[in-house]
Amino acid sequence: MHPFRAAVEAGDHAALEALLAEDVVFTSPVVFKPYPGKAFTAAILRGAGRVFQDFRYVREIGGDDDRDRAFVFKATVDGREVHGCDFLHFDEDGLIDEFTVMVRPLSGAQALAAAMGAQFERITAEALGSSAESVTSGESAE
């Protein structure tokens, strides 16, 4: 099992973050603009962990030495079934420098967009190093 998959399935956020390059770029399945940087990508992945229920990988595509890998998953978001794929590119040091997520069907993507949108203030605060508690209590994240 690939270390990325093992970290995600174990809910090991520290191990997952250790696999991210400083200059990683995260491309969302529901937002056009990509999100650059390790802090933001790690915060997005923690947010996804909070919104996905019954998350599981069902297939890995690519060999151990491949710099491009795909991880097919299934999950539920607010009662909607989501099928998706994490497409990863690894740099010369073996760290993830591109992280793209695709999901289907449309109803699942819409549920994911709404659930992640509700998390976005907390995600931003986490990425900027602010306390998530201050954000959820209504204080400024700055």
XYZ file of N, CA and C in Angstrom, residues 34-135:
306
model
N -6.759 27.043 -8.412
C -5.969 26.102 -7.608
C -5.449 26.783 -6.335
N -5.142 25.976 -5.337
C -4.635 26.481 -4.060
C -3.178 26.064 -3.903
N -2.250 27.020 -3.897
C -0.835 26.681 -3.775
C -0.372 26.603 -2.318
N 0.577 25.718 -2.089
C 1.257 25.669 -0.808
C 0.849 24.520 0.095
N 1.824 24.100 0.868
C 1.656 22.963 1.776
C 0.627 23.255 2.866
N 0.679 24.441 3.467
C -0.226 24.747 4.581
C -1.683 24.707 4.121
N -1.955 25.305 2.968
C -3.338 25.338 2.490
C -3.797 23.942 2.073
N -2.939 23.201 1.384
C -3.307 21.846 0.963
C -3.572 20.960 2.167
N -2.724 21.030 3.177
C -2.928 20.225 4.386
C -4.242 20.594 5.071
N -4.547 21.890 5.133
C -5.796 22.334 5.759
C -7.011 21.855 4.964
N -6.917 21.889 3.648
C -8.015 21.390 2.804
C -8.220 19.893 3.038
N -7.143 19.148 3.120
C -7.256 17.703 3.342
C -7.853 17.397 4.710
N -7.498 18.186 5.732
C -8.125 18.002 7.048
C -9.623 18.317 6.963
N -9.982 19.372 6.224
C -11.388 19.717 6.038
C -12.143 18.604 5.333
N -11.530 18.035 4.306
C -12.165 16.925 3.589
C -12.388 15.749 4.532
N -11.441 15.511 5.415
C -11.593 14.440 6.395
C -12.777 14.658 7.320
N -13.124 15.925 7.545
C -14.273 16.226 8.397
C -15.601 16.079 7.663
N -15.622 16.230 6.330
C -16.898 16.194 5.605
C -17.210 14.848 4.967
N -16.191 14.066 4.631
C -16.439 12.750 4.046
C -16.831 11.762 5.134
N -17.860 10.979 4.870
C -18.198 9.862 5.733
C -17.934 8.580 4.930
N -17.582 7.536 5.639
C -17.350 6.221 5.014
C -16.346 6.305 3.861
N -15.338 7.155 4.008
C -14.329 7.310 2.954
C -13.486 6.046 2.859
N -13.279 5.580 1.624
C -12.423 4.408 1.404
C -11.864 4.438 -0.009
N -10.621 4.049 -0.121
C -10.022 3.875 -1.443
C -10.395 2.496 -1.950
N -10.721 2.422 -3.222
C -11.106 1.145 -3.815
C -10.108 0.669 -4.866
N -9.191 1.553 -5.268
C -8.223 1.172 -6.291
C -7.056 2.157 -6.295
N -5.870 1.622 -6.561
C -4.682 2.437 -6.805
C -4.244 2.175 -8.240
N -3.916 3.227 -8.942
C -3.462 3.088 -10.330
C -2.061 3.672 -10.418
N -1.139 2.885 -10.917
C 0.248 3.311 -11.058
C 1.161 2.385 -10.289
N 2.401 2.328 -10.741
C 3.387 1.464 -10.108
C 4.187 2.191 -9.059
N 4.934 1.423 -8.289
C 5.708 1.984 -7.186
C 6.693 3.060 -7.624
N 7.236 2.958 -8.807
C 8.223 3.924 -9.277
C 7.619 5.049 -10.109
N 6.312 5.018 -10.322
C 5.662 6.048 -11.130
C 5.584 7.368 -10.364
N 5.828 8.460 -11.073
C 5.709 9.788 -10.451
C 4.277 10.309 -10.534
N 3.422 9.607 -11.272
C 1.998 9.934 -11.342
C 1.224 8.739 -10.823
N 0.307 9.008 -9.879
C -0.502 7.933 -9.291
C -1.936 8.412 -9.188
N -2.861 7.466 -9.227
C -4.275 7.770 -9.054
C -4.829 6.855 -7.971
N -5.668 7.429 -7.116
C -6.288 6.702 -6.022
C -7.796 6.906 -6.126
N -8.515 5.859 -6.491
C -9.957 5.926 -6.689
C -10.635 5.696 -5.340
N -11.621 6.557 -5.026
C -12.295 6.438 -3.739
C -13.808 6.489 -3.862
N -14.451 6.054 -2.790
C -15.896 6.187 -2.608
C -16.113 6.751 -1.216
N -17.175 7.548 -1.085
C -17.500 8.145 0.207
C -18.928 8.648 0.160
N -19.362 9.194 1.270
C -20.664 9.832 1.369
C -20.459 11.234 1.930
N -21.213 12.190 1.396
C -21.215 13.562 1.915
C -22.671 13.982 2.057
N -23.074 14.250 3.277
C -24.464 14.653 3.553
C -25.485 13.743 2.866
N -25.265 12.449 2.962
C -26.198 11.477 2.408
C -26.063 11.218 0.921
N -25.169 11.924 0.255
C -24.960 11.734 -1.187
C -23.717 10.889 -1.414
N -23.864 9.898 -2.283
C -22.717 9.062 -2.638
C -21.790 9.844 -3.557
N -20.506 9.732 -3.280
C -19.481 10.396 -4.078
C -18.467 9.353 -4.529
N -18.179 9.347 -5.817
C -17.078 8.548 -6.363
C -16.049 9.556 -6.833
N -14.794 9.266 -6.567
C -13.794 10.241 -6.963
C -12.436 9.627 -7.173
N -11.514 10.512 -7.522
C -10.144 10.085 -7.752
C -9.197 11.196 -7.333
N -8.182 10.822 -6.582
C -7.086 11.714 -6.248
C -5.964 11.430 -7.244
N -5.624 12.432 -8.044
C -4.519 12.324 -8.992
C -3.329 13.044 -8.387
N -2.240 12.308 -8.176
C -1.064 12.878 -7.531
C 0.131 12.831 -8.462
N 0.930 13.880 -8.394
C 2.228 13.889 -9.065
C 3.275 14.069 -7.981
N 4.355 13.303 -8.091
C 5.427 13.341 -7.104
C 6.664 13.987 -7.717
N 7.302 14.867 -6.955
C 8.519 15.518 -7.431
C 9.706 14.556 -7.361
N 10.881 15.053 -7.692
C 12.074 14.194 -7.723
C 12.461 13.679 -6.341
N 11.948 14.314 -5.280
C 12.212 13.852 -3.916
C 11.127 12.903 -3.395
N 10.144 12.596 -4.243
C 9.076 11.697 -3.842
C 7.954 12.372 -3.069
N 7.942 13.710 -3.066
C 6.890 14.449 -2.381
C 5.795 14.860 -3.368
N 4.580 14.990 -2.877
C 3.445 15.361 -3.719
C 3.559 16.842 -4.060
N 3.683 17.139 -5.372
C 3.745 18.543 -5.779
C 2.518 18.977 -6.580
N 1.697 18.021 -6.986
C 0.410 18.315 -7.623
C -0.619 17.355 -7.054
N -1.750 17.911 -6.622
C -2.813 17.111 -6.012
C -4.126 17.583 -6.633
N -4.694 16.754 -7.498
C -5.940 17.095 -8.186
C -7.008 16.084 -7.811
N -8.192 16.591 -7.481
C -9.312 15.726 -7.113
C -10.427 15.901 -8.127
N -10.996 14.802 -8.559
C -12.176 14.788 -9.422
C -13.239 13.966 -8.719
N -14.512 14.402 -8.813
C -15.608 13.650 -8.204
C -16.810 13.598 -9.128
N -17.653 12.617 -8.900
C -18.910 12.436 -9.593
C -19.872 11.766 -8.637
N -21.113 11.697 -8.832
C -21.913 12.401 -9.834
C -22.108 13.866 -9.427
N -22.843 14.593 -10.254
C -23.059 16.005 -9.996
C -23.667 16.242 -8.612
N -24.631 15.426 -8.217
C -25.254 15.613 -6.894
C -24.235 15.434 -5.773
N -23.292 14.522 -5.939
C -22.230 14.326 -4.959
C -21.265 15.499 -4.947
N -20.932 16.004 -6.140
C -20.043 17.163 -6.238
C -20.689 18.392 -5.602
N -21.983 18.551 -5.796
C -22.693 19.684 -5.198
C -22.717 19.572 -3.673
N -22.955 18.365 -3.165
C -22.937 18.163 -1.716
C -21.542 18.428 -1.161
N -20.515 17.989 -1.875
C -19.140 18.226 -1.443
C -18.824 19.720 -1.456
N -19.245 20.420 -2.500
C -19.001 21.870 -2.584
C -19.648 22.592 -1.412
N -20.871 22.225 -1.088
C -21.569 22.881 0.025
C -20.887 22.571 1.361
N -20.526 21.311 1.572
C -19.908 20.911 2.837
C -18.527 21.544 3.008
N -17.740 21.562 1.937
C -16.413 22.188 2.025
C -16.537 23.709 2.144
N -17.543 24.283 1.484
C -17.781 25.717 1.617
C -18.052 26.097 3.065
N -18.794 25.247 3.768
C -19.084 25.497 5.176
C -17.829 25.378 6.040
N -16.826 24.645 5.563
C -15.564 24.460 6.287
C -14.527 25.527 5.940
N -14.798 26.325 4.910
C -13.711 27.106 4.322
C -13.135 28.171 5.244
N -13.919 28.760 6.084
C -13.376 29.744 7.024
C -12.386 29.060 7.973
N -12.747 27.885 8.447
C -11.846 27.125 9.323
C -10.598 26.678 8.570
N -10.772 26.210 7.334
C -9.633 25.789 6.518
C -8.654 26.944 6.334
N -9.178 28.122 6.012
C -8.335 29.292 5.811
C -7.592 29.645 7.101
N -8.296 29.610 8.215
C -7.657 29.911 9.497
C -6.543 28.919 9.804
N -6.800 27.638 9.559
C -5.775 26.623 9.797
C -4.564 26.854 8.905
N -4.816 27.193 7.645
C -3.722 27.403 6.696
C -2.876 28.611 7.078
N -3.516 29.614 7.632
C -2.802 30.834 8.017
C -2.235 30.753 9.427
N -2.482 29.621 10.103
C -1.927 29.416 11.431
C -2.772 29.990 12.544
N -3.992 30.409 12.223
C -4.882 30.945 13.250
C -5.624 29.815 13.934
N -6.151 30.099 15.084
C -6.914 29.115 15.832
C -8.273 28.892 15.204
N -8.601 27.648 14.920
C -9.918 27.323 14.365
C -11.015 27.679 15.356
N -10.709 27.617 16.661
C -11.717 27.946 17.663
C -12.121 29.414 17.560
N -11.152 30.309 17.280
C -11.510 31.723 17.170
C -12.377 31.968 15.943
N -12.168 31.191 14.888
C -12.976 31.352 13.692
C -14.387 30.861 13.935
